[in-house]
Tab-separated table of C-alpha atoms in Angstrom:
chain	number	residue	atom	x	y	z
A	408	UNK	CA	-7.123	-0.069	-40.716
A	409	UNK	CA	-10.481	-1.742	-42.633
A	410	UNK	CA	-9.710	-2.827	-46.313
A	411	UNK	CA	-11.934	-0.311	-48.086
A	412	UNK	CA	-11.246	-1.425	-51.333
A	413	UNK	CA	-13.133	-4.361	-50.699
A	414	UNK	CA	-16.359	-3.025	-50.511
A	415	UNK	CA	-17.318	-2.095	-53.339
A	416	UNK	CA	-16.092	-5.618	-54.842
A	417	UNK	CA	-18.111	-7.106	-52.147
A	418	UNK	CA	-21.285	-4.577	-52.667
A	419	UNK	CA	-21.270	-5.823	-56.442
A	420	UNK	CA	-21.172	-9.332	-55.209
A	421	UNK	CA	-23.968	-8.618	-52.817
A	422	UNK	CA	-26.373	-6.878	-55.384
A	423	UNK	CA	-25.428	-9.620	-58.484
A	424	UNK	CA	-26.120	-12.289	-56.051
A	425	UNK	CA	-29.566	-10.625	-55.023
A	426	UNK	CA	-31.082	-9.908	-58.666
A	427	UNK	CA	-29.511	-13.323	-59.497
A	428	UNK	CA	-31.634	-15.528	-56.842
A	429	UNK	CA	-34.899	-12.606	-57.248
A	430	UNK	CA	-34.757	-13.883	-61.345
A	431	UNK	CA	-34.437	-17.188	-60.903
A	432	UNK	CA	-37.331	-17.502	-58.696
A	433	UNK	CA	-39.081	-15.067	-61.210
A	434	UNK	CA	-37.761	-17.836	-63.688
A	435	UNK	CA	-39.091	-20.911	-61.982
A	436	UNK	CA	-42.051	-19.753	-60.928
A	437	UNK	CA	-42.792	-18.764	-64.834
A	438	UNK	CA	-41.700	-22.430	-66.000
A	439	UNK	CA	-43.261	-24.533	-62.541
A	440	UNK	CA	-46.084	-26.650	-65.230
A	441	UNK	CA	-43.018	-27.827	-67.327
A	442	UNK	CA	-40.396	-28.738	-64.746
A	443	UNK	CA	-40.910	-32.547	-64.115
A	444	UNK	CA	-40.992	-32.193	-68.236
A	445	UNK	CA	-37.640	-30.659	-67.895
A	446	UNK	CA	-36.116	-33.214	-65.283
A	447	UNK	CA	-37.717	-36.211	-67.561
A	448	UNK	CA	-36.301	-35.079	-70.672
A	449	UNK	CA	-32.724	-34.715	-68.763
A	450	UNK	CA	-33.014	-38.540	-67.051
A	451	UNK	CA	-34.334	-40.007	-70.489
A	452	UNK	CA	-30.954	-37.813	-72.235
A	453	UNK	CA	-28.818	-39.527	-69.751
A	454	UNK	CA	-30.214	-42.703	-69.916
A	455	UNK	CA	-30.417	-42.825	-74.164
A	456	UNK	CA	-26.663	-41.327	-74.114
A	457	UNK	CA	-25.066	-44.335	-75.481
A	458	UNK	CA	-27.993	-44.944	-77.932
A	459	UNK	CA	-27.372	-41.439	-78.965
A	460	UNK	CA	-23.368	-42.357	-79.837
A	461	UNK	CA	-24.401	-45.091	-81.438
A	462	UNK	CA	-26.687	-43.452	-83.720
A	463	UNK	CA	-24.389	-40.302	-84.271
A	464	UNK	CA	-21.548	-42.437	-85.518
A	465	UNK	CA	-23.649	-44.289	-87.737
A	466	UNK	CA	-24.958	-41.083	-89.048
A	467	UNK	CA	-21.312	-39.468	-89.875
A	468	UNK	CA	-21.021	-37.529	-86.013
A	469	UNK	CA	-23.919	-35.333	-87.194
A	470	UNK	CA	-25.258	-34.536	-83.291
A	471	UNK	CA	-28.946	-33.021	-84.649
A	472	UNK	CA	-30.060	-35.641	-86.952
A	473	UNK	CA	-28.484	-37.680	-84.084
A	474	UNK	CA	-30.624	-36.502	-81.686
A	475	UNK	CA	-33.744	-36.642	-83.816
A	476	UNK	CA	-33.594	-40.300	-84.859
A	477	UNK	CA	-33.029	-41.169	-81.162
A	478	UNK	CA	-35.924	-39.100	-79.979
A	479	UNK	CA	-38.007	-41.282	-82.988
A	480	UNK	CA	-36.694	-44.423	-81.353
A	481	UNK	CA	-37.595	-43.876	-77.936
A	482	UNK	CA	-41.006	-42.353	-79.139
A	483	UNK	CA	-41.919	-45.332	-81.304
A	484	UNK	CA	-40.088	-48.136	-79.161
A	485	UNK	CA	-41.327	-46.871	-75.709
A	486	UNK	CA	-43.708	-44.193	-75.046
A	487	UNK	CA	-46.176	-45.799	-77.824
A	488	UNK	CA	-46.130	-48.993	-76.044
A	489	UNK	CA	-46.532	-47.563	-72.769
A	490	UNK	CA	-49.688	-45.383	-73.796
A	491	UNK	CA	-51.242	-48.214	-75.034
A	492	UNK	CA	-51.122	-50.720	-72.041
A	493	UNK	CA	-52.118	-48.019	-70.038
A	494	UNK	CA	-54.364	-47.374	-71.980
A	495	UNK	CA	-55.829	-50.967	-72.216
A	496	UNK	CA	-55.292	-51.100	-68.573
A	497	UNK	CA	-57.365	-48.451	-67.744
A	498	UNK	CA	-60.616	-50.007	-69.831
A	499	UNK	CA	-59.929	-53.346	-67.876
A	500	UNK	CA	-59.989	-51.831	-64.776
A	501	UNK	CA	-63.053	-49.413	-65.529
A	502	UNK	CA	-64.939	-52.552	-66.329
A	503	UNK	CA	-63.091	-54.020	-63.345
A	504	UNK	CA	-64.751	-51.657	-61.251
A	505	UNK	CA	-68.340	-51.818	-62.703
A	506	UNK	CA	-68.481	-55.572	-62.955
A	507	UNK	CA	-67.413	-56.716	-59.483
A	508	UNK	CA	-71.044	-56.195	-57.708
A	509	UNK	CA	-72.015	-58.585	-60.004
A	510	UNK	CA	-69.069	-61.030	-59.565
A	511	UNK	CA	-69.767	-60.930	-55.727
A	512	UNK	CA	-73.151	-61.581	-56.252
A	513	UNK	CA	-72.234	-64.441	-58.855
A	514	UNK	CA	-69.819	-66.010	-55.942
A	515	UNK	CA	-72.676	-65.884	-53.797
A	516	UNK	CA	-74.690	-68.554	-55.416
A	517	UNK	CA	-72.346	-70.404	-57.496
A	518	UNK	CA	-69.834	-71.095	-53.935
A	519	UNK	CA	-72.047	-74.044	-52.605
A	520	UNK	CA	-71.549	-76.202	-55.837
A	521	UNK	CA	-67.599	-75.442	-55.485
A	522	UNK	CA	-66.098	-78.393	-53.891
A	523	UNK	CA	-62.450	-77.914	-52.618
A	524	UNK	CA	-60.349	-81.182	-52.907
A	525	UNK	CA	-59.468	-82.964	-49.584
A	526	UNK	CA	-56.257	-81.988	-49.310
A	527	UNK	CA	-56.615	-78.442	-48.691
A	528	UNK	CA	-55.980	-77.236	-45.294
A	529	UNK	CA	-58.840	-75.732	-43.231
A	530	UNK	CA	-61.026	-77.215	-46.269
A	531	UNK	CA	-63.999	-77.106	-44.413
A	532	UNK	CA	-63.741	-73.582	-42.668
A	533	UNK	CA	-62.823	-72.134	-46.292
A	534	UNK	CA	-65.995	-73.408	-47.139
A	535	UNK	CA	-67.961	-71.600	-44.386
A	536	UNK	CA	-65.827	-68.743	-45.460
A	537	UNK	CA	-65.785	-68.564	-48.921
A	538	UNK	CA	-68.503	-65.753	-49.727
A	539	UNK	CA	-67.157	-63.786	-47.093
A	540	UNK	CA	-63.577	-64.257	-48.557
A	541	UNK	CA	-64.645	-63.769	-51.863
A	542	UNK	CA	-66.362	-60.419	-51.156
A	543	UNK	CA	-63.585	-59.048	-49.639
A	544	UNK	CA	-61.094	-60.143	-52.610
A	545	UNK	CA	-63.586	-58.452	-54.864
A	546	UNK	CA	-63.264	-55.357	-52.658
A	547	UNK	CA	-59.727	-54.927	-52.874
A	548	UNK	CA	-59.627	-55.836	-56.259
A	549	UNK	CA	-61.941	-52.549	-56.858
A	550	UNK	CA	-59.828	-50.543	-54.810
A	551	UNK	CA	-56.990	-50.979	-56.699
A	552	UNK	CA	-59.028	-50.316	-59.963
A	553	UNK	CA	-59.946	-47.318	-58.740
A	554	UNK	CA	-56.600	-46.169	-57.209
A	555	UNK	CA	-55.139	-47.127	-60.814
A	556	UNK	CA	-57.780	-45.138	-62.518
A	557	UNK	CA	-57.098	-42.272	-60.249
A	558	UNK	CA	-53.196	-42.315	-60.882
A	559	UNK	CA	-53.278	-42.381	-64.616
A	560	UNK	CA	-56.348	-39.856	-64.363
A	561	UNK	CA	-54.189	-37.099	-62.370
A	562	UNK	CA	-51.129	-37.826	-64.449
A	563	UNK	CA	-53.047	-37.274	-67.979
A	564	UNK	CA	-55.690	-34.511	-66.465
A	565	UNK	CA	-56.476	-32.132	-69.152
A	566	UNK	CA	-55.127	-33.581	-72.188
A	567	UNK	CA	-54.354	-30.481	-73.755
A	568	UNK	CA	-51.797	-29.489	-71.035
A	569	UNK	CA	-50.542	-33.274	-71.224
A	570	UNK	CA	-49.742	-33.127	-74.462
A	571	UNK	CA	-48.137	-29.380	-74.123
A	572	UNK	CA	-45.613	-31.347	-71.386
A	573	UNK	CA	-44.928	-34.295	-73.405
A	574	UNK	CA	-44.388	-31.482	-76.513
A	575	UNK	CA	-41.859	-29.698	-74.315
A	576	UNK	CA	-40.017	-32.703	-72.890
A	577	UNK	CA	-39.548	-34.280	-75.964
A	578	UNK	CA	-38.116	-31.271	-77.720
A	579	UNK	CA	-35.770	-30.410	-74.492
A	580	UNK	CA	-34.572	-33.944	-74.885
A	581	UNK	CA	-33.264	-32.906	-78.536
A	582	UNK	CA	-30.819	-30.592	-77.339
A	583	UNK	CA	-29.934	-32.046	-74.424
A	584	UNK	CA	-28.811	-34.856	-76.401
A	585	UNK	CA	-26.682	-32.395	-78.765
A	586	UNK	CA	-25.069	-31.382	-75.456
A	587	UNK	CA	-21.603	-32.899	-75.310
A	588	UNK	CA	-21.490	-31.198	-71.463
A	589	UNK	CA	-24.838	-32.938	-69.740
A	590	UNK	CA	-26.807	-30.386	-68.194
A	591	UNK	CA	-26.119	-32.002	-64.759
A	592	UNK	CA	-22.379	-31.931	-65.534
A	593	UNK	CA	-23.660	-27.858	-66.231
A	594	UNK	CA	-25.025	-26.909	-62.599
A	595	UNK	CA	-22.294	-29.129	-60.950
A	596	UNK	CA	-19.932	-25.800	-61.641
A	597	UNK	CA	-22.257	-24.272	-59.765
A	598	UNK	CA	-21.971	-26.027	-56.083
A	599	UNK	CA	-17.874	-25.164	-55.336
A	600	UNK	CA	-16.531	-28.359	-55.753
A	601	UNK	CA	-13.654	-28.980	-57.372
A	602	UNK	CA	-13.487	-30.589	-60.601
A	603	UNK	CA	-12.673	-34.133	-59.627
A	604	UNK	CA	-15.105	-33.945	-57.158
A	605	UNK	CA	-18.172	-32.481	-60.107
A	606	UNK	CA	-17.107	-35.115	-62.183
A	607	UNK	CA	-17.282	-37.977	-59.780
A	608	UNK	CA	-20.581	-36.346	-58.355
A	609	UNK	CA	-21.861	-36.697	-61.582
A	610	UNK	CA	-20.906	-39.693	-62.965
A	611	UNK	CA	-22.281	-41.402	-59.544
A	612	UNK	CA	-25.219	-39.664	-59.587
A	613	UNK	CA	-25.735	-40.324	-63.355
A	614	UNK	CA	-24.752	-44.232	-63.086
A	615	UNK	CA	-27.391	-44.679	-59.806
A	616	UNK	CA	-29.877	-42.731	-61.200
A	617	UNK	CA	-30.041	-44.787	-64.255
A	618	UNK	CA	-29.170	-48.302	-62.527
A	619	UNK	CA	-32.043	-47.356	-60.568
A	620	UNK	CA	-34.716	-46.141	-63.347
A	621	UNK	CA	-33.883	-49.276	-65.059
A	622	UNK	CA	-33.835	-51.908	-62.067
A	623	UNK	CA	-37.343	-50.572	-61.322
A	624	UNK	CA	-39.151	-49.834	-64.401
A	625	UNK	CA	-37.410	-52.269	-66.595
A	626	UNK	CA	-37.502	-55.685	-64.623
A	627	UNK	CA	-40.850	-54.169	-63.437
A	628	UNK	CA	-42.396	-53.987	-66.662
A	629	UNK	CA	-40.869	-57.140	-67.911
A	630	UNK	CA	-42.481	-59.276	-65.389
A	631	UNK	CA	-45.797	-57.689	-65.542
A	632	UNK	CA	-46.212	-58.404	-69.173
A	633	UNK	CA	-45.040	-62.021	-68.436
A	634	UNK	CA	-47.891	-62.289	-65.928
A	635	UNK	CA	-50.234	-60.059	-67.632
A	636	UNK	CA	-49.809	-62.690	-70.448
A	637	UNK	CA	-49.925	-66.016	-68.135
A	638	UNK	CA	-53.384	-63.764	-66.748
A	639	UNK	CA	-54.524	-63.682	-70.707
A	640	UNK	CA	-53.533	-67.506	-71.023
A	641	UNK	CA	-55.731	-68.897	-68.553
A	642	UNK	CA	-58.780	-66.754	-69.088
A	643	UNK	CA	-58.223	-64.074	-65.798
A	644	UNK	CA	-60.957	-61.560	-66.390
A	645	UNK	CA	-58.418	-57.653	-66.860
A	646	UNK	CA	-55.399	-59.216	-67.767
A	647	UNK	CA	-53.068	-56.150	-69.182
A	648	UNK	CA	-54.794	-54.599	-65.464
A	649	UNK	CA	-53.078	-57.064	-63.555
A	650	UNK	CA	-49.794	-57.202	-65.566
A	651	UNK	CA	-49.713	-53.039	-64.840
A	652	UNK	CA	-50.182	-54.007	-60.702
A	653	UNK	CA	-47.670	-56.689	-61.235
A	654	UNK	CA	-45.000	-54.347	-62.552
A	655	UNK	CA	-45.604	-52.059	-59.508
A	656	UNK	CA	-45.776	-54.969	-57.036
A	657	UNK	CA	-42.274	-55.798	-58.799
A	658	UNK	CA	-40.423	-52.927	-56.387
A	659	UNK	CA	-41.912	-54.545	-52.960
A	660	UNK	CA	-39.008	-56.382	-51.582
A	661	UNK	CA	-38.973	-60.132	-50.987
A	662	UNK	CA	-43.067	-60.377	-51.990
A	663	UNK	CA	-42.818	-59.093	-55.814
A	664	UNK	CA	-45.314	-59.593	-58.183
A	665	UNK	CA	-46.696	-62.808	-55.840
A	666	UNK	CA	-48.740	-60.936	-53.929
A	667	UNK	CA	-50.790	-60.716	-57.093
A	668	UNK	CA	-50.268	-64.473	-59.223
A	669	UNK	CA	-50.778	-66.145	-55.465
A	670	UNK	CA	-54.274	-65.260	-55.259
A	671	UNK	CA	-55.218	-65.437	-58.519
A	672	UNK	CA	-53.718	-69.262	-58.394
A	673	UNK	CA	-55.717	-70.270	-55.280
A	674	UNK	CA	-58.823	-68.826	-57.438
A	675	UNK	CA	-58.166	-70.872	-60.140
A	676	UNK	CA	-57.635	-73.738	-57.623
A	677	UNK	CA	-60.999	-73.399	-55.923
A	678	UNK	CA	-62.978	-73.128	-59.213
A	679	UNK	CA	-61.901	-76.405	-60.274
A	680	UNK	CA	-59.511	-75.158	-62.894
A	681	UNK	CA	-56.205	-77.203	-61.142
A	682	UNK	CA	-54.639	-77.739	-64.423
A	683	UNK	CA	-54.812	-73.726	-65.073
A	684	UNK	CA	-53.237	-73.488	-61.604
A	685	UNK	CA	-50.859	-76.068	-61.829
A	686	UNK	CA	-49.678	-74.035	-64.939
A	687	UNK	CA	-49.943	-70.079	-63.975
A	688	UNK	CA	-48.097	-70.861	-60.936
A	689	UNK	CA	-44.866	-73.184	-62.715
A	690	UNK	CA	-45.121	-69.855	-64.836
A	691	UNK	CA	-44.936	-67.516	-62.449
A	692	UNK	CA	-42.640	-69.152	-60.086
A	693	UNK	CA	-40.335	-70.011	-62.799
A	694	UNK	CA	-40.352	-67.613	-65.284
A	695	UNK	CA	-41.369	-64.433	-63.538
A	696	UNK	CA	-39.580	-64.914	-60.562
A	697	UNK	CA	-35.829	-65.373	-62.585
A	698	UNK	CA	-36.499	-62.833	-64.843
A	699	UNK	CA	-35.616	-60.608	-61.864
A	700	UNK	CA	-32.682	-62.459	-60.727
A	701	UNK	CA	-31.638	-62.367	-64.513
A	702	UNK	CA	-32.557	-59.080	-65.674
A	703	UNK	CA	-31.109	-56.626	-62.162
A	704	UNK	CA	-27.441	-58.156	-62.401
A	705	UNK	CA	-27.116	-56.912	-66.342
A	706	UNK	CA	-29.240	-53.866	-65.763
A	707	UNK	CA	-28.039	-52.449	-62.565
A	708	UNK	CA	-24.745	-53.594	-61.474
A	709	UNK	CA	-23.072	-53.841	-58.124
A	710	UNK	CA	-21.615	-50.446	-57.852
A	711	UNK	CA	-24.608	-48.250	-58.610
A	712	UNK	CA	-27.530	-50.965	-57.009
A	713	UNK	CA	-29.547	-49.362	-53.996
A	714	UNK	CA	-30.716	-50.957	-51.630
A	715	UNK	CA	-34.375	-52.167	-52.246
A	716	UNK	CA	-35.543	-50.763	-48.954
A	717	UNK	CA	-34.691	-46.995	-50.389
A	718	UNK	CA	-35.529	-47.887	-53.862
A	719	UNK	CA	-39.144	-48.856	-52.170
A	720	UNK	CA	-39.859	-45.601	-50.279
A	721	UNK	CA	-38.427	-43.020	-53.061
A	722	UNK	CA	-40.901	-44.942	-55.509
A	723	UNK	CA	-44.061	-44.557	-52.903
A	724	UNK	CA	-42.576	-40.983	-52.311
A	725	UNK	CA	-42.504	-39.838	-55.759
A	726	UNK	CA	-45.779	-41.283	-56.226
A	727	UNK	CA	-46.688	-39.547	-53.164
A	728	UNK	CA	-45.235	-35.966	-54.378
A	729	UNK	CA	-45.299	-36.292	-57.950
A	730	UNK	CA	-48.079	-38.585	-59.311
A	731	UNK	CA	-47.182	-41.474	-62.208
A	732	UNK	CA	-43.897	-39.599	-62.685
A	733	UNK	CA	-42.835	-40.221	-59.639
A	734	UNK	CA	-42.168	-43.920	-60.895
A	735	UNK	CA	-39.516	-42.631	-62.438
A	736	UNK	CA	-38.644	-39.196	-60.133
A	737	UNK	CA	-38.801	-40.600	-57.242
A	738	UNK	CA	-35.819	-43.355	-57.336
A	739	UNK	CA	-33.741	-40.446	-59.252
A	740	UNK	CA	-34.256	-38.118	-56.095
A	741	UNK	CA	-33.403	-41.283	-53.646
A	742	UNK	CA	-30.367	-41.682	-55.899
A	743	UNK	CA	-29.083	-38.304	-55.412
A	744	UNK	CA	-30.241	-37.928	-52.122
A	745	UNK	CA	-27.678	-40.538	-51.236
A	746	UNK	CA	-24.713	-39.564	-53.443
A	747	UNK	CA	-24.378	-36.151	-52.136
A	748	UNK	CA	-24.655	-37.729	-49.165
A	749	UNK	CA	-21.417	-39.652	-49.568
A	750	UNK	CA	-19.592	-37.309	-50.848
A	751	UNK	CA	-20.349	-34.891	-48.258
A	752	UNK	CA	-19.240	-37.645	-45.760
A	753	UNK	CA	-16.017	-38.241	-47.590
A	754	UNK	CA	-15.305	-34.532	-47.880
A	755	UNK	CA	-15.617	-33.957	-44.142
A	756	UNK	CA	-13.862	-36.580	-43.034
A	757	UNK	CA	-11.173	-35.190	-45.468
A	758	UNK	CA	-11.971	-31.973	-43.462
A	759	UNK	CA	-11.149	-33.242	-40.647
A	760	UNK	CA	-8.027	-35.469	-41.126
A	761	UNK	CA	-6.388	-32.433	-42.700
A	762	UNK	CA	-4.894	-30.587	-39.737
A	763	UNK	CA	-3.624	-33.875	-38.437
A	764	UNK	CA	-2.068	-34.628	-41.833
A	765	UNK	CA	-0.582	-30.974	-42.293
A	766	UNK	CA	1.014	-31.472	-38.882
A	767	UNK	CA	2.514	-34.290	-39.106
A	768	UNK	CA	4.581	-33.340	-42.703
A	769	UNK	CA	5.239	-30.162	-40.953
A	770	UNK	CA	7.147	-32.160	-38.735
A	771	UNK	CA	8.362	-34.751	-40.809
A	772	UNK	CA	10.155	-32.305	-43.031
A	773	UNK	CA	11.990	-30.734	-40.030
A	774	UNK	CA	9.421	-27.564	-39.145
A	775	UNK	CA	10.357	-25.724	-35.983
A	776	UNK	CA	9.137	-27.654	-32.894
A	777	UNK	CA	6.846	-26.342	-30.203
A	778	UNK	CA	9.643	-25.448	-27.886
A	779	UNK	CA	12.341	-24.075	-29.611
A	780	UNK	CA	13.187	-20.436	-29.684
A	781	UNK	CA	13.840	-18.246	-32.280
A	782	UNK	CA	17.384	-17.815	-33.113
A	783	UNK	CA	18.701	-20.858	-31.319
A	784	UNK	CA	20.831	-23.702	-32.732
């Protein structure tokens, strides 16, 4: 006969489960403008963990002023840094934008008195070419003022509602930094796994996440303001500009930021300025090409390093999805996205070696065989 006492158990489960999934799309539908606030404030918690011990022990284990003077830190020491060069960025390439008709037209005339030295290849075709070359460099250089404008125009739209989301992320940041149980570390009870496998889901997806925030955005930013600065040095019109396009052009594999500091050295070549050349490309070469080779061992690590291919796409595809946050986002998706895959893969191939296994110590320890018959010797 059926179990009926079951039903009712399983009726309850039924209805909770329901009215639990109708709320919490009631829920996140009601909070939708402030969850990439949310998400932030719980990367930038992980990531300033250890800054937050640090700061706690100095201040006698006292987790709320902890959590306060860390917030100040990261406020002062990052985001007030940030807002400015984007700021600065965003005049340079405004003017950028409404100077280059002028700078093409400038080229125009001033190219025949430009006289390339003989050992350039192709010396006399770049000649023929040069306006024509010149006008399309200007071109692309307005594109990507106005694609920069664009970005930091959708991500600060409305500065009001900014403001309200940088308001809400930095005061969920001060309690999940009072959190001794991380708020990931709070939903992983939620998927089934067992505790060995929440903890090492999030402790991987923790260690990539961060590896990955700071192998991008960190090296990235550190080389842009190195060639932002060599820009400055030799008198590149939108220097801070370039320095921002250098720190994205940091996360394209193999090319980096020389897809940028290449062109603007053959420039300075072809205008006569060699010495300026000679010196923004030793720089660039030098300098801003070890920093990264310097900077992504200490920052990222072996054991938590993607590889750049998927660090590449989950940066254009937060961008993509998200806007300017998806800088940060996207890799933090791409880093999940392949934890869980691995641990799926490991559990079902755990899956699917158990029978075997079980089999095998069944006979081992002397189980009945296949054959045998009950009650013989």
């Amino acid at each position: 006969m059926p179990d009926v006492s079951a039903s009712p158990a399983r009726v309850t489960l039924f209805a909770t489960g329901l009215a639990t999934l109708a709320i919490s799309a009631l829920f996140v539908g009601m909070v939708r403008d402030f969850l990439v606030a949310l998400l932030l404030a719980a990367i930038f918690s992980a990531m300033a963990a250890p800054l937050q011990e640090k700061v706690s022990a100095a201040v006698g284990g006292r987790q709320g002023i902890a959590a306060v003077i860390t917030l100040v830190i990261l406020l002062i020491g990052v985001l007030v840094p940030t807002l400015a060069i984007v700021f600065i960025a965003a005049t340079q390439a405004s003017d950028l934008v409404a100077g280059i008709g002028s700078f093409i037209q400038r080229l125009d005339t001033d190219w025949t008195t430009i006289q390339l030295p003989d050992w350039v290849p192709f010396r006399e075709e770049i000649e023929a070419l040069g306006p024509q070359l010149a006008a399309k460099a200007g071109e692309l250089a307005s594109r990507l003022a106005s694609l920069f404008l664009s970005v930091v125009s959708a991500a600060t739209k409305g500065t009001a509602h900014f403001f309200l989301n940088l308001f809400v992320m930095a005061y969920a940041m001060v309690f999940f930094l009072q959190e001794k149980t991380t708020v990931l570390a709070q939903l992983a009870r939620y998927t089934g796994l067992t505790i060995d496998a929440q903890n090492r889901l999030v402790d991987r997806v923790v260690s990539v996440s961060c590896a990955t925030i700071k192998g991008t955005l960190v090296i990235g930013v550190v080389q842009g303001a190195l060639g932002g600065i060599a820009f400055s040095i030799v008198g590149i019109q939108a220097a801070a500009f370039w320095g921002v396009v250098m720190a994205f052009a940091s996360i394209i594999p193999a090319v980096g930021p020389s897809i940028i500091w290449i062109p603007a050295v053959l420039y300075l070549a072809f205008a006569g300025e060699t010495v300026s050349a000679i010196g923004l490309a030793a720089w660039c070469a030098i300098v801003v090409g070890l920093a990264d080779n310097l900077l992504r061992p200490w920052l990222v690590g072996r054991e938590a390093k993607l590889s750049d291919l998927m660090v590449l796409i989950g940066t254009f595809g937060g961008l993509a999805m998200f806007g300017a946050v998806g800088l940060i986002i996207g890799p933090v998706i791409t880093g999940v996205f392949i934890t869980v895959w691995d641990i799926f893969q490991k559990a079902l191939a755990t899956a699917l070696a158990a029978p075997v296994q079980s089999s095998v110590e069944s006979n081992t320890d002397g189980g009945p065989s296949a054959g045998k018959q009950p009650g013989s010797v």
